[in-house]
Short mmCIF file of C-alpha atoms in Angstrom, two decimals:
data_model
loop_
_atom_site.label_atom_id
_atom_site.label_comp_id
_atom_site.label_asym_id
_atom_site.label_seq_id
_atom_site.Cartn_x
_atom_site.Cartn_y
_atom_site.Cartn_z
CA MET A 52 0.00 0.00 0.00
CA PRO A 53 1.36 3.48 -0.83
CA ASP A 54 2.86 5.61 1.94
CA ALA A 55 0.11 6.96 4.22
CA ARG A 56 2.06 10.23 4.47
CA SER A 57 1.42 10.94 0.80
CA TYR A 58 -1.76 9.04 -0.07
CA LEU A 59 -5.31 8.71 1.21
CA ASN A 60 -6.97 5.31 1.22
CA ILE A 61 -10.75 5.79 0.93
CA THR A 62 -12.79 2.67 1.65
CA GLY A 63 -16.44 1.72 1.15
CA ILE A 64 -18.87 -0.01 -1.17
CA VAL A 65 -18.18 0.95 -4.77
CA SER A 66 -21.17 2.58 -6.46
CA GLN A 67 -22.22 1.75 -10.01
CA ASP A 68 -22.21 5.47 -10.75
CA GLN A 69 -18.81 6.42 -12.17
CA SER A 70 -20.00 9.44 -14.13
CA ASP A 71 -17.83 12.50 -14.72
CA GLY A 72 -14.73 10.40 -14.20
CA TYR A 73 -15.24 9.70 -10.47
CA VAL A 74 -15.52 6.45 -8.57
CA ARG A 75 -18.00 6.87 -5.73
CA LEU A 76 -17.86 4.97 -2.43
CA PHE A 77 -20.55 4.84 0.24
CA ASN A 78 -20.57 3.17 3.63
CA ASN A 79 -23.27 1.91 5.99
CA GLY A 80 -25.31 5.06 5.47
CA PRO A 81 -27.50 5.96 2.46
CA ILE A 82 -25.98 5.41 -0.98
CA GLU A 83 -26.51 9.14 -1.58
CA ASN A 84 -23.85 9.93 1.02
CA PHE A 85 -20.76 9.15 -1.01
CA ILE A 86 -17.14 10.22 -1.23
CA GLY A 87 -15.80 10.25 -4.78
CA ALA A 88 -12.25 9.98 -6.09
CA GLU A 89 -11.15 11.06 -9.55
CA ILE A 90 -10.44 7.88 -11.51
CA SER A 91 -7.45 9.47 -13.23
CA GLN A 92 -5.88 9.99 -9.77
CA LEU A 93 -6.20 6.37 -8.61
CA GLN A 94 -2.95 4.77 -7.46
CA PRO A 95 -1.78 1.13 -7.26
CA GLY A 96 -3.58 -0.64 -4.42
CA SER A 97 -7.00 0.65 -5.50
CA ASN A 98 -9.87 -1.78 -5.96
CA ILE A 99 -12.98 -0.29 -7.54
CA GLU A 100 -14.99 -3.36 -8.48
CA VAL A 101 -18.60 -2.18 -8.67
CA SER A 102 -20.98 -3.19 -5.85
CA GLN A 103 -18.12 -4.66 -3.82
CA GLN A 104 -16.28 -3.43 -0.75
CA GLY A 105 -13.39 -1.56 -2.30
CA ASN A 106 -10.95 1.27 -1.90
CA ALA A 107 -9.52 4.24 -3.77
CA VAL A 108 -5.91 5.29 -3.14
CA VAL A 109 -5.34 8.91 -4.19
CA PRO A 110 -2.75 11.62 -3.43
CA ILE A 111 -3.55 13.42 -0.19
CA LEU A 112 -3.53 16.76 -2.04
CA SER A 113 -6.12 15.57 -4.55
CA ARG A 114 -9.67 16.83 -4.11
CA LEU A 115 -12.50 14.47 -3.36
CA ALA A 116 -16.10 14.70 -4.53
CA ILE A 117 -18.41 14.91 -1.52
CA SER A 118 -22.07 14.18 -2.14
CA ASN A 119 -23.51 17.22 -0.35
CA TYR A 120 -21.15 19.68 -2.02
CA PRO A 121 -22.88 21.66 -4.79
CA GLN A 122 -20.24 20.84 -7.42
CA LEU A 123 -17.51 18.39 -8.35
CA PRO A 124 -13.95 19.48 -7.62
CA PRO A 125 -12.32 21.69 -10.25
CA PRO A 126 -9.59 20.06 -12.35
CA ILE A 127 -6.35 19.18 -10.57
CA LEU A 128 -3.81 21.98 -10.98
CA PRO A 129 -0.23 22.39 -9.84
CA VAL A 130 0.07 23.57 -6.24
CA ASP A 131 -0.63 27.28 -6.38
CA PRO A 132 -2.31 29.77 -4.01
CA THR A 133 -4.94 30.63 -6.65
CA HIS A 134 -6.52 27.23 -5.90
CA PHE A 135 -8.24 28.91 -3.02
CA GLY A 136 -10.28 31.58 -4.79
CA HIS A 137 -10.10 34.74 -2.67
CA ALA A 138 -6.65 33.81 -1.43
CA GLU A 139 -4.90 35.64 -4.27
CA ALA A 140 -5.73 38.88 -2.45
CA HIS A 141 -3.35 37.73 0.28
CA LEU A 142 -0.47 37.64 -2.22
CA SER A 143 -1.23 40.92 -3.95
CA PRO A 144 0.27 44.11 -2.53
CA GLY A 145 -2.40 46.17 -0.83
CA PRO A 146 -2.69 49.60 0.71
CA VAL A 147 -0.77 50.43 3.87
CA ARG A 148 -3.10 49.68 6.76
CA VAL A 149 -3.36 51.22 10.15
CA PRO A 150 -2.85 48.81 13.05
CA GLY A 151 -5.77 46.43 13.34
CA TYR A 152 -7.13 43.17 11.99
CA PHE A 153 -8.22 42.74 8.37
CA LEU A 154 -9.48 40.04 6.06
CA THR A 155 -7.28 39.43 3.04
CA ASP A 156 -9.84 41.28 0.90
CA GLY A 157 -9.09 44.44 2.93
CA SER A 158 -12.19 44.39 5.13
CA GLU A 159 -11.59 45.51 8.71
CA LEU A 160 -12.54 43.30 11.64
CA THR A 161 -13.56 44.22 15.18
CA ALA A 162 -11.71 42.34 17.89
CA THR A 163 -13.00 41.13 21.25
CA GLU A 164 -10.45 40.58 24.01
CA GLN A 165 -10.33 38.69 27.29
CA ASP A 166 -7.42 39.01 29.70
CA GLY A 167 -5.74 41.25 27.14
CA LEU A 168 -5.84 38.50 24.50
CA VAL A 169 -7.88 38.50 21.29
CA VAL A 170 -10.50 35.73 21.42
CA SER A 171 -12.81 36.69 18.54
CA LEU A 172 -13.08 38.95 15.51
CA ASN A 173 -16.00 39.81 13.28
CA GLY A 174 -16.86 42.00 10.34
CA LYS A 175 -18.21 41.99 6.78
CA SER A 176 -16.22 40.75 3.82
CA ALA A 177 -15.93 42.81 0.64
CA GLY A 178 -18.74 40.66 -0.74
CA GLY A 179 -21.04 41.59 2.13
CA ASP A 180 -20.87 38.28 4.01
CA MET A 181 -20.67 38.41 7.79
CA CYS A 182 -17.41 36.76 8.89
CA THR A 183 -16.63 35.65 12.44
CA LEU A 184 -13.56 34.01 13.95
CA THR A 185 -13.82 32.66 17.51
CA ALA A 186 -11.21 30.90 19.65
CA THR A 187 -11.96 28.92 22.82
CA VAL A 188 -9.92 26.95 25.34
CA ARG A 189 -11.49 24.68 27.91
CA SER A 190 -11.30 21.38 29.76
CA TRP A 191 -13.84 18.61 29.36
CA GLU A 192 -14.48 15.00 30.28
CA GLY A 193 -14.39 12.36 27.57
CA PRO A 194 -13.29 8.82 26.70
CA GLY A 195 -9.63 8.06 27.26
CA ARG A 196 -7.52 5.08 26.36
CA GLU A 197 -9.18 1.91 25.09
CA THR A 198 -8.24 -1.30 26.85
CA LEU A 199 -8.80 -4.80 25.56
CA GLY A 200 -12.33 -5.94 26.24
CA LYS A 201 -13.18 -2.84 28.25
CA ALA A 202 -14.79 0.44 27.26
CA PRO A 203 -12.55 3.46 27.81
CA GLY A 204 -13.20 5.38 30.99
CA ASN A 205 -13.57 9.14 31.00
CA VAL A 206 -10.51 11.32 31.49
CA THR A 207 -9.90 15.07 31.53
CA TRP A 208 -8.91 16.74 28.25
CA VAL A 209 -7.87 20.26 27.41
CA THR A 210 -8.86 21.67 24.02
CA ALA A 211 -7.93 24.78 22.06
CA ALA A 212 -10.26 25.41 19.13
CA LEU A 213 -11.10 28.00 16.51
CA GLU A 214 -14.31 28.37 14.54
CA ILE A 215 -14.81 30.30 11.30
CA LEU A 216 -18.23 31.42 10.10
CA LYS A 217 -18.75 33.11 6.74
CA GLY A 218 -22.24 34.04 5.63
CA THR A 219 -24.53 31.01 5.58
CA ASN A 220 -21.75 28.47 5.11
CA PRO A 221 -21.51 25.80 7.81
CA PRO A 222 -18.85 26.52 10.44
CA PHE A 223 -15.28 25.40 9.92
CA ILE A 224 -13.71 24.09 13.15
CA PHE A 225 -10.06 23.35 13.88
CA ASN A 226 -8.89 22.14 17.26
CA PHE A 227 -6.26 20.21 19.15
CA SER A 228 -6.78 18.30 22.40
CA TYR A 229 -4.55 16.60 24.94
CA SER A 230 -5.13 14.32 27.91
CA ALA A 231 -2.31 13.73 30.38
CA GLN A 232 -4.17 10.80 31.94
CA ALA A 233 -4.54 8.98 28.62
CA PHE A 234 -1.23 10.07 27.05
CA LEU A 235 -3.23 10.91 23.91
CA PHE A 236 -3.19 13.92 21.58
CA LYS A 237 -5.80 14.68 18.93
CA THR A 238 -6.18 17.35 16.27
CA SER A 239 -9.09 17.70 13.88
CA THR A 240 -10.84 19.78 11.26
CA SER A 241 -14.52 19.56 10.44
CA GLN A 242 -17.18 21.20 8.32
CA HIS A 243 -20.52 20.14 6.85
CA ASN A 244 -20.51 16.55 8.20
CA ILE A 245 -16.92 15.97 7.04
CA ALA A 246 -14.39 15.41 9.83
CA ASN A 247 -10.65 14.80 9.59
CA MET A 248 -8.75 13.69 12.70
CA ILE A 249 -5.28 12.57 13.67
CA GLU A 250 -4.89 10.84 17.03
CA ILE A 251 -1.40 10.36 18.43
CA ASP A 252 -0.72 7.68 21.00
CA LEU A 253 2.09 9.08 23.13
CA ALA A 254 2.31 6.20 25.57
CA PRO A 255 5.05 4.36 23.64
CA ALA A 256 6.85 7.68 23.18
CA VAL A 257 7.69 7.75 26.88
CA VAL A 258 11.44 7.46 26.73
CA GLU A 259 12.65 4.68 28.97
CA GLU A 260 16.33 5.00 28.17
CA GLN A 261 18.73 6.76 25.86
CA THR A 262 21.65 5.09 24.11
CA GLY A 263 23.89 7.73 22.60
CA PRO A 264 21.76 9.76 20.19
CA ASP A 265 19.09 7.07 20.00
CA LEU A 266 15.90 7.38 22.01
CA ILE A 267 14.02 4.22 22.88
CA GLY A 268 10.36 4.82 22.09
CA THR A 269 7.88 5.45 19.29
CA ALA A 270 4.74 7.44 18.58
CA ILE A 271 1.73 5.93 16.82
CA LEU A 272 -0.35 8.25 14.63
CA GLN A 273 -3.75 7.35 13.23
CA ARG A 274 -5.66 9.42 10.67
CA THR A 275 -9.40 9.00 10.19
CA LEU A 276 -11.87 10.52 7.76
CA THR A 277 -15.56 10.41 8.61
CA TYR A 278 -18.63 11.57 6.72
CA TYR A 279 -22.02 11.71 8.46
CA GLY A 280 -20.33 9.77 11.25
CA GLU A 281 -19.35 6.89 8.95
CA ILE A 282 -15.64 6.03 8.74
CA PHE A 283 -14.30 6.21 5.19
CA SER A 284 -10.59 6.05 5.88
CA VAL A 285 -8.28 4.85 8.65
CA GLN A 286 -4.51 4.97 8.18
CA ALA A 287 -1.72 4.60 10.72
CA LEU A 288 1.96 5.49 10.94
CA GLU A 289 4.53 4.63 13.59
CA VAL A 290 7.61 6.85 13.94
CA PRO A 291 10.59 7.02 16.31
CA ALA A 292 10.01 9.19 19.37
CA SER A 293 12.84 11.48 18.25
CA THR A 294 10.93 12.49 15.08
CA LEU A 295 10.41 16.26 14.83
CA ASP A 296 7.80 16.12 12.06
CA ALA A 297 6.11 12.88 11.02
CA GLN A 298 4.87 14.46 7.75
CA PHE A 299 1.49 12.87 8.43
CA HIS A 300 -1.26 15.32 7.57
CA LEU A 301 -4.98 15.97 7.91
CA ALA A 302 -6.75 15.58 4.58
CA ASN A 303 -7.98 19.19 4.52
CA GLN A 304 -7.25 19.95 0.87
CA ALA A 305 -8.85 16.69 -0.23
CA THR A 306 -12.07 17.02 1.76
CA LEU A 307 -12.62 20.70 2.58
CA TRP A 308 -11.57 22.29 -0.71
CA PRO A 309 -14.84 24.29 -1.16
CA PHE A 310 -14.16 26.12 2.12
CA MET A 311 -10.45 26.87 1.77
CA ALA A 312 -11.22 30.37 0.50
CA ASP A 313 -13.22 31.10 3.68
CA ILE A 314 -10.25 30.06 5.82
CA ALA A 315 -7.80 31.93 3.60
CA LEU A 316 -9.70 35.19 4.24
CA PHE A 317 -8.31 35.03 7.81
CA SER A 318 -4.70 34.17 6.91
CA ASP A 319 -3.43 37.69 7.68
CA VAL A 320 -5.21 37.54 11.03
CA PHE A 321 -3.60 34.20 11.89
CA GLU A 322 -0.16 35.53 11.02
CA ASN A 323 -0.83 38.73 12.98
CA LEU A 324 -2.03 36.90 16.08
CA GLY A 325 0.26 33.88 15.90
CA GLY A 326 3.40 35.02 14.15
CA PRO A 327 5.53 32.73 11.99
CA ALA A 328 4.51 29.10 11.68
CA PRO A 329 5.91 27.22 14.70
CA GLN A 330 8.94 24.97 14.36
CA LEU A 331 9.84 22.26 16.84
CA ASP A 332 13.44 22.27 18.11
CA THR A 333 12.97 19.01 20.02
CA SER A 334 10.53 16.19 19.46
CA ALA A 335 7.08 16.91 20.86
CA PHE A 336 6.62 13.16 21.30
CA VAL A 337 9.57 13.05 23.68
CA THR A 338 8.64 16.31 25.41
CA ILE A 339 5.11 15.18 26.17
CA GLY A 340 6.43 11.75 27.07
CA SER A 341 8.63 13.38 29.72
CA LEU A 342 5.58 14.10 31.88
CA ASN A 343 6.48 13.18 35.44
CA ASP A 344 4.62 9.93 36.08
CA PHE A 345 6.37 8.54 39.15
CA LEU A 346 4.65 7.57 42.36
CA PRO A 347 4.26 9.09 44.80
CA PRO A 348 3.09 11.92 42.54
CA PRO A 349 4.77 15.31 42.71
CA PRO A 350 3.01 18.23 44.41
CA LEU A 351 0.12 19.64 42.39
CA ALA A 352 1.93 22.97 41.93
CA ASP A 353 4.94 21.21 40.38
CA LEU A 354 2.76 19.11 38.12
CA THR A 355 0.76 22.17 37.00
CA ASP A 356 4.00 24.03 36.31
CA GLN A 357 5.34 21.19 34.16
CA LEU A 358 2.11 20.98 32.17
CA THR A 359 2.08 24.77 31.70
CA THR A 360 5.73 25.48 30.93
CA VAL A 361 6.91 22.24 29.29
CA ILE A 362 3.98 20.28 27.85
CA ALA A 363 1.47 22.93 26.71
CA PRO A 364 3.96 24.99 24.64
CA CYS A 365 4.57 22.04 22.30
CA LEU A 366 0.89 21.14 21.74
CA GLY A 367 0.29 23.82 19.09
CA PRO A 368 3.52 23.09 17.21
CA LEU A 369 2.64 19.39 17.25
CA ALA A 370 -0.77 20.21 15.76
CA ALA A 371 0.99 22.34 13.15
CA THR A 372 3.00 19.33 11.96
CA CYS A 373 -0.33 17.61 11.27
CA LEU A 374 -1.39 20.38 8.88
CA SER A 375 -0.51 20.05 5.23
CA ALA A 376 2.76 21.44 3.95
CA ASP A 377 0.52 23.28 1.47
CA ASP A 378 -0.59 25.69 4.21
CA SER A 379 0.95 28.98 3.09
CA VAL A 380 -2.33 30.49 1.93
CA VAL A 381 -4.59 29.60 4.86
CA SER A 382 -1.86 29.95 7.55
CA LEU A 383 -3.50 27.60 10.04
CA LYS A 384 -0.01 26.74 11.27
CA SER A 385 0.33 30.32 12.51
CA ALA A 386 -3.09 29.97 14.13
CA THR A 387 -1.73 27.16 16.30
CA ASN A 388 0.64 29.69 17.89
CA TRP A 389 -2.31 31.91 18.77
CA LEU A 390 -4.25 28.99 20.27
CA THR A 391 -1.21 27.86 22.25
CA ARG A 392 -0.82 31.35 23.71
CA LEU A 393 -4.49 31.36 24.74
CA LEU A 394 -4.09 27.96 26.36
CA ILE A 395 -1.10 29.08 28.42
CA ASP A 396 -1.89 32.73 29.17
CA SER A 397 -5.67 33.14 29.33
CA ALA A 398 -7.66 32.60 32.50
CA ASP A 399 -9.73 29.92 30.74
CA GLY A 400 -6.59 28.16 29.58
CA GLN A 401 -4.95 28.24 32.98
CA SER A 402 -8.14 26.90 34.54
CA ALA A 403 -8.26 24.08 31.97
CA ILE A 404 -4.65 23.08 32.62
CA ALA A 405 -5.23 23.19 36.38
CA SER A 406 -8.23 20.88 35.98
CA MET A 407 -6.19 18.43 33.94
CA ALA A 408 -3.31 18.53 36.44
CA THR A 409 -5.68 17.85 39.32
CA ALA A 410 -7.34 14.94 37.51
CA TYR A 411 -3.97 13.47 36.54
CA ARG A 412 -2.63 13.69 40.08
CA GLN A 413 -5.81 12.15 41.48
CA SER A 414 -5.41 9.21 39.10
CA GLN A 415 -1.84 8.78 40.34
CA LEU A 416 -2.96 8.87 43.96
CA ALA A 417 -5.60 6.26 43.22
CA GLN A 418 -2.97 4.09 41.61
CA GLU A 419 -0.68 4.60 44.59
CA THR A 420 -3.17 2.90 46.87
CA ASN A 421 -2.93 -0.23 44.71
CA SER A 422 0.76 -0.26 43.88
CA GLU A 423 3.75 0.45 46.08
CA ASN A 424 6.18 2.81 44.38
CA GLN A 425 5.00 1.99 40.86
CA PRO A 426 4.28 4.68 38.27
CA THR A 427 0.93 5.16 36.61
CA MET A 428 1.50 4.25 32.99
CA PRO A 429 -0.78 3.78 30.00
CA VAL A 430 -1.51 0.34 28.61
CA ASN A 431 1.25 -1.45 26.69
CA VAL A 432 4.06 0.57 28.23
CA ASP A 433 6.39 -1.01 30.74
CA PRO A 434 6.39 1.02 33.97
CA ARG A 435 9.49 2.91 34.98
CA PRO A 436 10.84 2.26 38.46
CA GLY A 437 10.99 5.26 40.71
CA PRO A 438 14.47 6.50 41.58
CA THR A 439 16.11 4.78 44.57
CA GLU A 440 19.41 5.12 46.34
CA GLN A 441 20.59 2.03 44.45
CA ASP A 442 19.34 3.17 41.03
CA THR A 443 19.91 6.75 40.01
CA SER A 444 20.37 6.06 36.30
CA LYS A 445 16.80 7.18 35.53
CA PRO A 446 16.14 10.27 37.63
CA MET A 447 12.77 11.88 37.88
CA PRO A 448 12.40 14.35 34.97
CA ALA A 449 13.02 17.92 36.09
CA ASP A 450 10.63 20.72 35.30
CA GLU A 451 13.14 22.29 32.96
CA ASN A 452 13.10 19.32 30.53
CA PRO A 453 12.21 19.83 27.27
CA ALA A 454 -14.44 24.03 20.88
CA LYS A 455 -17.14 23.47 20.33
CA GLN A 456 -17.40 19.69 19.94
CA PRO A 457 -13.77 18.51 20.10
CA ASP A 458 -13.43 15.08 18.57
CA GLY A 459 -17.12 15.08 17.69
CA THR A 460 -18.46 15.59 21.23
#
């Protein structure tokens, strides 16, 4: 099967309708709810036998036909910003603007602030459509890690999300979420019953030992594509824990191409609020895996400080690596900087992190009652022994070591 970093594998029952050069696949839902792939883009590994369970392997930057979109995708063109309609305004020189926030078509936006930080903007586009951008950070309770033969229990998550509304179009939502208890990270985009998600299992990325430059540990990434709640694609990738960028991306260009122009209208805003696209200097998998998980647990203040100063700053950059390399027009990678800042510096963000720290410490204390001096570790990860006078080779990590509906809820 082709590399999941470069190709999407769409699965379903192959429809008899292959008009306009597209193979259409539907799932357990109505046959009318299909995802279509351009036949000319099909890659080896595809199986499009009519009326059978099949699959279509296509480049991740191709554009899929979605049944409730009003048109088929335009012809495939070389990667160019003009793919995104209004986005060419972002590349054209414009008038010198006074300080403020503007859409790429030159329309001014009004900002709303909390705690001195911008949390929303709104205004009318040049075409007269009302445009709104809203960011939220919060904690919430939701399913954690799955265990064999047992439904996942609820854990505390923190989420940073942005929502874009333009005119009567359905909202576009981008978010990233993290649970310390589950050692899981998720990032997703959704609009009009299409949802793209990448979940990263960080449990095996916990570094047990280091041999020279080699870190022992991996991260497991899984990408899913759902339409009306039906799963149309699941692909996984395992990378060494030391990996800075797995090059494993959300299928935004393939699935959300009609709405890219709406997102691109806010690209100047994202760059203004977030600055340059974030770059990781050290592996986020290792950084998050460094979370202090020894028993007895550290004081709550120390745990909160580690989550705030070490873990949270790499969540946005990790989400940015999951966005397509073809991001220069929409600038969502810059937006992850803005969301990270809100998570760390806003009152809502600090409250969310504190809630997660408290829940994580409580889970450690509960484990402590059942296990003498054993760390709380996720499933399938060998526990680390706590430091003793006889074994100081693995010291406790020091603190200085490197929205609406998250995940469909």
